[in-house]
Amino acid sequence: MHTPTDMTDFHTFAVVFAIPGASSLETHLDELAAAGCDDAAFMGPATDGTFLAEFDREAPDFTTAVVSAIDALTGAVDGLRVQRVCPDDLVTISAIADRTGRTDESIRLLVRGARGPGDFPPAAGRINDKTYIWRWVDVARWFETALDERPAGAEHARLIAAINHALQLSAMTDELREHPEELAAVAHFMPPHLEPA
Amino acid sequence: MRNKHPKKDVEEALQEAEAAGMIVKDGHGHWGVIWCPGDEDDRCPRPLWIWSTPKNSQNHAKQIRRYTARCTHRPT
């Protein structure tokens, strides 16, 4: 017989965050534990000053796990700002190769259409003249539909991409409020059906 | 010489990490910290803080093993 407690599972993901003025997590560990984040491994700082929390969170589903983790982190330390959920949505050829178990050259051939059925998703942008980046959600979907392969973790690509976009927009809210015309322009493109039911 | 971690699962993972070249130091944070000494300027991946009483010691041991496995440096 299953009780609601039996129906939970452990979900693994990572969250990148920043704490203004903090050069170490050492003095914040008590607050993070008190907020229920002692199911995460905390790392940092990285060279860019950010920290990483790698969760193995018990929850009924992946979405609940990620949302509760972000809420717990945000409420744990004053000023803590969650930047993104990993694995990152933006990927290079090397990252695609790593996530799909192929070589870089194999991915280049797929991108060019020299191998596979073609129609690889268009790049989301480029970092410099030589380095293109793609959205993982697009790439993972293409692997499923075009090659009948499902890269590990691909089932969460859409949720992670959407949450990361929402987090980026949220981080800009204060600045946008100071420029009402820009805020109105952004609001113009907000899909009304994203409002929770 | 460091103290043993009170959780057997975690201690085993820490010993494996040390055998792989990682530095483990107790007496910091909740229990201690682990890091890769391979490149001081760009530590890989970055220092990991070890809980003394993690919510789930088996999962914390897994987290330490994942951290160790991800290191691409060659500790000296």
GROMACS .gro file of C-alpha atoms in nm:
model
  273
    1MET     CA    1   0.000   0.000   0.000
    2HIS     CA    2   0.138   0.340  -0.097
    3THR     CA    3   0.106   0.640   0.125
    4PRO     CA    4   0.171   0.989  -0.012
    5THR     CA    5   0.517   0.972   0.149
    6ASP     CA    6   0.600   0.660  -0.051
    7MET     CA    7   0.529   0.838  -0.377
    8THR     CA    8   0.823   1.076  -0.353
    9ASP     CA    9   1.155   1.036  -0.527
   10PHE     CA   10   1.493   1.207  -0.526
   11HIS     CA   11   1.545   1.466  -0.798
   12THR     CA   12   1.893   1.591  -0.887
   13PHE     CA   13   1.957   1.939  -1.023
   14ALA     CA   14   2.174   2.240  -0.943
   15VAL     CA   15   2.103   2.605  -0.876
   16VAL     CA   16   2.349   2.892  -0.930
   17PHE     CA   17   2.305   3.185  -0.695
   18ALA     CA   18   2.476   3.499  -0.570
   19ILE     CA   19   2.490   3.670  -0.232
   20PRO     CA   20   2.596   4.034  -0.263
   21GLY     CA   21   2.906   4.099  -0.055
   22ALA     CA   22   2.963   3.735   0.037
   23SER     CA   23   3.305   3.592  -0.047
   24SER     CA   24   3.237   3.262   0.130
   25LEU     CA   25   2.941   3.046   0.224
   26GLU     CA   26   3.093   2.951   0.560
   27THR     CA   27   2.891   3.203   0.761
   28HIS     CA   28   2.566   3.127   0.576
   29LEU     CA   29   2.555   2.748   0.616
   30ASP     CA   30   2.344   2.762   0.934
   31GLU     CA   31   2.083   2.978   0.759
   32LEU     CA   32   2.080   2.747   0.457
   33ALA     CA   33   2.038   2.439   0.677
   34ALA     CA   34   1.761   2.607   0.877
   35ALA     CA   35   1.578   2.675   0.550
   36GLY     CA   36   1.584   2.303   0.471
   37CYS     CA   37   1.863   2.319   0.215
   38ASP     CA   38   2.079   2.057   0.387
   39ASP     CA   39   1.982   1.818   0.108
   40ALA     CA   40   2.214   2.016  -0.120
   41ALA     CA   41   2.589   2.021  -0.163
   42PHE     CA   42   2.702   2.382  -0.154
   43MET     CA   43   3.001   2.487  -0.360
   44GLY     CA   44   3.178   2.811  -0.411
   45PRO     CA   45   3.269   3.072  -0.467
   46ALA     CA   46   3.349   3.017  -0.832
   47THR     CA   47   3.585   3.258  -1.003
   48ASP     CA   48   3.286   3.477  -1.097
   49GLY     CA   49   3.181   3.498  -0.730
   50THR     CA   50   2.870   3.282  -0.767
   51PHE     CA   51   2.780   2.980  -0.559
   52LEU     CA   52   2.628   2.647  -0.658
   53ALA     CA   53   2.380   2.429  -0.472
   54GLU     CA   54   2.352   2.076  -0.607
   55PHE     CA   55   2.029   1.929  -0.474
   56ASP     CA   56   1.915   1.571  -0.429
   57ARG     CA   57   1.567   1.675  -0.325
   58GLU     CA   58   1.289   1.439  -0.226
   59ALA     CA   59   0.958   1.545  -0.381
   60PRO     CA   60   0.659   1.401  -0.568
   61ASP     CA   61   0.794   1.536  -0.900
   62PHE     CA   62   1.082   1.732  -1.052
   63THR     CA   63   0.885   2.057  -1.079
   64THR     CA   64   0.793   2.056  -0.710
   65ALA     CA   65   1.153   1.981  -0.618
   66VAL     CA   66   1.295   2.269  -0.821
   67VAL     CA   67   1.037   2.526  -0.713
   68SER     CA   68   1.067   2.437  -0.344
   69ALA     CA   69   1.447   2.451  -0.364
   70ILE     CA   70   1.448   2.796  -0.526
   71ASP     CA   71   1.196   2.925  -0.271
   72ALA     CA   72   1.399   2.782   0.018
   73LEU     CA   73   1.725   2.932  -0.109
   74THR     CA   74   1.570   3.272  -0.173
   75GLY     CA   75   1.421   3.286   0.175
   76ALA     CA   76   1.733   3.156   0.353
   77VAL     CA   77   1.974   3.449   0.325
   78ASP     CA   78   1.900   3.821   0.292
   79GLY     CA   79   1.978   3.940  -0.060
   80LEU     CA   80   2.037   3.593  -0.203
   81ARG     CA   81   1.944   3.595  -0.569
   82VAL     CA   82   1.895   3.275  -0.765
   83GLN     CA   83   2.047   3.316  -1.111
   84ARG     CA   84   1.969   2.996  -1.293
   85VAL     CA   85   1.890   2.629  -1.270
   86CYS     CA   86   2.137   2.385  -1.424
   87PRO     CA   87   2.198   2.213  -1.654
   88ASP     CA   88   2.212   2.543  -1.842
   89ASP     CA   89   1.974   2.599  -2.130
   90LEU     CA   90   2.241   2.757  -2.352
   91VAL     CA   91   2.483   2.503  -2.496
   92THR     CA   92   2.786   2.501  -2.724
   93ILE     CA   93   2.877   2.219  -2.961
   94SER     CA   94   3.099   2.070  -2.690
   95ALA     CA   95   2.818   2.082  -2.435
   96ILE     CA   96   2.578   1.917  -2.680
   97ALA     CA   97   2.837   1.647  -2.745
   98ASP     CA   98   2.880   1.593  -2.373
   99ARG     CA   99   2.507   1.567  -2.306
  100THR     CA  100   2.439   1.333  -2.597
  101GLY     CA  101   2.745   1.109  -2.563
  102ARG     CA  102   2.881   1.203  -2.905
  103THR     CA  103   3.200   1.368  -3.025
  104ASP     CA  104   3.223   1.737  -3.112
  105GLU     CA  105   3.278   1.643  -3.476
  106SER     CA  106   2.965   1.428  -3.478
  107ILE     CA  107   2.761   1.727  -3.357
  108ARG     CA  108   2.920   1.956  -3.619
  109LEU     CA  109   2.813   1.711  -3.891
  110LEU     CA  110   2.458   1.700  -3.753
  111VAL     CA  111   2.446   2.081  -3.739
  112ARG     CA  112   2.561   2.112  -4.100
  113GLY     CA  113   2.324   1.840  -4.214
  114ALA     CA  114   2.616   1.630  -4.339
  115ARG     CA  115   2.492   1.354  -4.112
  116GLY     CA  116   2.141   1.272  -3.994
  117PRO     CA  117   1.809   1.395  -4.136
  118GLY     CA  118   1.903   1.766  -4.136
  119ASP     CA  119   1.698   2.058  -4.005
  120PHE     CA  120   1.910   2.094  -3.691
  121PRO     CA  121   1.763   2.381  -3.486
  122PRO     CA  122   1.899   2.727  -3.565
  123ALA     CA  123   2.152   2.867  -3.318
  124ALA     CA  124   2.020   3.099  -3.048
  125GLY     CA  125   2.321   3.326  -3.090
  126ARG     CA  126   2.695   3.335  -3.103
  127ILE     CA  127   2.957   3.418  -2.842
  128ASN     CA  128   3.218   3.519  -3.098
  129ASP     CA  129   3.295   3.462  -3.466
  130LYS     CA  130   3.357   3.090  -3.418
  131THR     CA  131   3.135   2.987  -3.127
  132TYR     CA  132   2.764   2.939  -3.172
  133ILE     CA  133   2.522   2.859  -2.891
  134TRP     CA  134   2.194   2.673  -2.904
  135ARG     CA  135   1.899   2.638  -2.668
  136TRP     CA  136   1.916   2.293  -2.513
  137VAL     CA  137   1.538   2.269  -2.517
  138ASP     CA  138   1.546   2.298  -2.900
  139VAL     CA  139   1.836   2.057  -2.939
  140ALA     CA  140   1.691   1.794  -2.703
  141ARG     CA  141   1.358   1.808  -2.888
  142TRP     CA  142   1.537   1.765  -3.223
  143PHE     CA  143   1.727   1.461  -3.094
  144GLU     CA  144   1.396   1.305  -2.990
  145THR     CA  145   1.203   1.377  -3.307
  146ALA     CA  146   1.478   1.348  -3.570
  147LEU     CA  147   1.697   1.074  -3.425
  148ASP     CA  148   1.460   0.902  -3.182
  149GLU     CA  149   1.717   0.958  -2.906
  150ARG     CA  150   1.633   1.106  -2.570
  151PRO     CA  151   1.938   1.262  -2.404
  152ALA     CA  152   1.954   1.215  -2.027
  153GLY     CA  153   1.762   1.489  -1.848
  154ALA     CA  154   1.599   1.610  -2.169
  155GLU     CA  155   1.253   1.568  -2.016
  156HIS     CA  156   1.327   1.866  -1.790
  157ALA     CA  157   1.477   2.093  -2.058
  158ARG     CA  158   1.154   2.287  -2.120
  159LEU     CA  159   1.089   2.356  -1.751
  160ILE     CA  160   1.448   2.461  -1.680
  161ALA     CA  161   1.458   2.690  -1.983
  162ALA     CA  162   1.128   2.857  -1.888
  163ILE     CA  163   1.225   2.900  -1.522
  164ASN     CA  164   1.561   3.048  -1.619
  165HIS     CA  165   1.394   3.299  -1.852
  166ALA     CA  166   1.153   3.392  -1.571
  167LEU     CA  167   1.443   3.433  -1.325
  168GLN     CA  168   1.628   3.658  -1.569
  169LEU     CA  169   1.321   3.874  -1.619
  170SER     CA  170   1.260   3.886  -1.245
  171ALA     CA  171   1.618   4.004  -1.188
  172MET     CA  172   1.554   4.299  -1.422
  173THR     CA  173   1.223   4.400  -1.268
  174ASP     CA  174   1.359   4.668  -1.034
  175GLU     CA  175   1.546   4.841  -1.315
  176LEU     CA  176   1.252   4.814  -1.553
  177ARG     CA  177   1.024   4.979  -1.298
  178GLU     CA  178   1.242   5.289  -1.324
  179HIS     CA  179   1.171   5.301  -1.698
  180PRO     CA  180   0.793   5.266  -1.739
  181GLU     CA  181   0.808   5.277  -2.119
  182GLU     CA  182   1.048   4.981  -2.123
  183LEU     CA  183   0.836   4.799  -1.865
  184ALA     CA  184   0.530   4.851  -2.086
  185ALA     CA  185   0.719   4.717  -2.388
  186VAL     CA  186   0.819   4.402  -2.201
  187ALA     CA  187   0.467   4.359  -2.062
  188HIS     CA  188   0.336   4.380  -2.420
  189PHE     CA  189   0.513   4.054  -2.499
  190MET     CA  190   0.421   3.868  -2.182
  191PRO     CA  191   0.191   3.581  -2.284
  192PRO     CA  192  -0.135   3.627  -2.088
  193HIS     CA  193  -0.188   3.251  -2.071
  194LEU     CA  194   0.120   3.219  -1.849
  195GLU     CA  195  -0.090   3.354  -1.562
  196PRO     CA  196  -0.147   3.069  -1.314
  197ALA     CA  197  -0.496   2.922  -1.329
  198MET     CA  198   4.561   1.467   1.006
  199ARG     CA  199   4.188   1.534   1.008
  200ASN     CA  200   3.908   1.402   1.222
  201LYS     CA  201   3.680   1.136   1.081
  202HIS     CA  202   3.339   1.245   0.961
  203PRO     CA  203   3.068   1.116   1.200
  204LYS     CA  204   2.864   0.967   0.913
  205LYS     CA  205   3.013   0.645   0.777
  206ASP     CA  206   2.881   0.697   0.421
  207VAL     CA  207   3.027   1.046   0.406
  208GLU     CA  208   3.360   0.941   0.554
  209GLU     CA  209   3.398   0.669   0.290
  210ALA     CA  210   3.331   0.920   0.012
  211LEU     CA  211   3.582   1.162   0.164
  212GLN     CA  212   3.849   0.892   0.180
  213GLU     CA  213   3.786   0.812  -0.187
  214ALA     CA  214   3.816   1.181  -0.270
  215GLU     CA  215   4.146   1.207  -0.083
  216ALA     CA  216   4.276   0.902  -0.267
  217ALA     CA  217   4.190   1.085  -0.591
  218GLY     CA  218   4.399   1.382  -0.482
  219MET     CA  219   4.137   1.607  -0.322
  220ILE     CA  220   4.212   1.808  -0.009
  221VAL     CA  221   3.973   1.755   0.284
  222LYS     CA  222   3.989   1.990   0.581
  223ASP     CA  223   3.768   1.968   0.888
  224GLY     CA  224   3.690   2.248   1.132
  225HIS     CA  225   3.535   2.479   0.876
  226GLY     CA  226   3.167   2.555   0.825
  227HIS     CA  227   2.940   2.278   0.951
  228TRP     CA  228   3.203   2.008   0.939
  229GLY     CA  229   3.461   2.087   0.676
  230VAL     CA  230   3.542   2.162   0.318
  231ILE     CA  231   3.684   1.973   0.022
  232TRP     CA  232   3.857   2.112  -0.283
  233CYS     CA  233   4.075   2.028  -0.577
  234PRO     CA  234   4.430   2.160  -0.542
  235GLY     CA  235   4.502   2.115  -0.910
  236ASP     CA  236   4.482   2.476  -1.011
  237GLU     CA  237   4.466   2.744  -0.745
  238ASP     CA  238   4.352   3.009  -0.991
  239ASP     CA  239   4.065   2.812  -1.136
  240ARG     CA  240   3.965   2.547  -0.887
  241CYS     CA  241   3.768   2.265  -1.029
  242PRO     CA  242   3.478   2.268  -0.983
  243ARG     CA  243   3.497   2.485  -0.664
  244PRO     CA  244   3.518   2.421  -0.289
  245LEU     CA  245   3.239   2.198  -0.157
  246TRP     CA  246   3.114   2.245   0.198
  247ILE     CA  247   3.064   1.924   0.393
  248TRP     CA  248   2.761   1.901   0.625
  249SER     CA  249   2.816   1.742   0.967
  250THR     CA  250   2.456   1.619   0.972
  251PRO     CA  251   2.328   1.617   0.614
  252LYS     CA  252   1.961   1.553   0.557
  253ASN     CA  253   2.055   1.225   0.388
  254SER     CA  254   2.410   1.099   0.443
  255GLN     CA  255   2.397   0.856   0.149
  256ASN     CA  256   2.302   1.137  -0.087
  257HIS     CA  257   2.572   1.362   0.057
  258ALA     CA  258   2.823   1.085  -0.009
  259LYS     CA  259   2.696   1.071  -0.369
  260GLN     CA  260   2.734   1.447  -0.399
  261ILE     CA  261   3.098   1.421  -0.285
  262ARG     CA  262   3.163   1.139  -0.534
  263ARG     CA  263   3.005   1.341  -0.819
  264TYR     CA  264   3.219   1.639  -0.719
  265THR     CA  265   3.534   1.426  -0.726
  266ALA     CA  266   3.443   1.264  -1.057
  267ARG     CA  267   3.383   1.599  -1.226
  268CYS     CA  268   3.734   1.728  -1.153
  269THR     CA  269   3.934   1.752  -1.472
  270HIS     CA  270   4.253   1.874  -1.312
  271ARG     CA  271   4.548   1.657  -1.227
  272PRO     CA  272   4.609   1.731  -0.861
  273THR     CA  273   4.978   1.775  -0.786
   0.00000   0.00000   0.00000
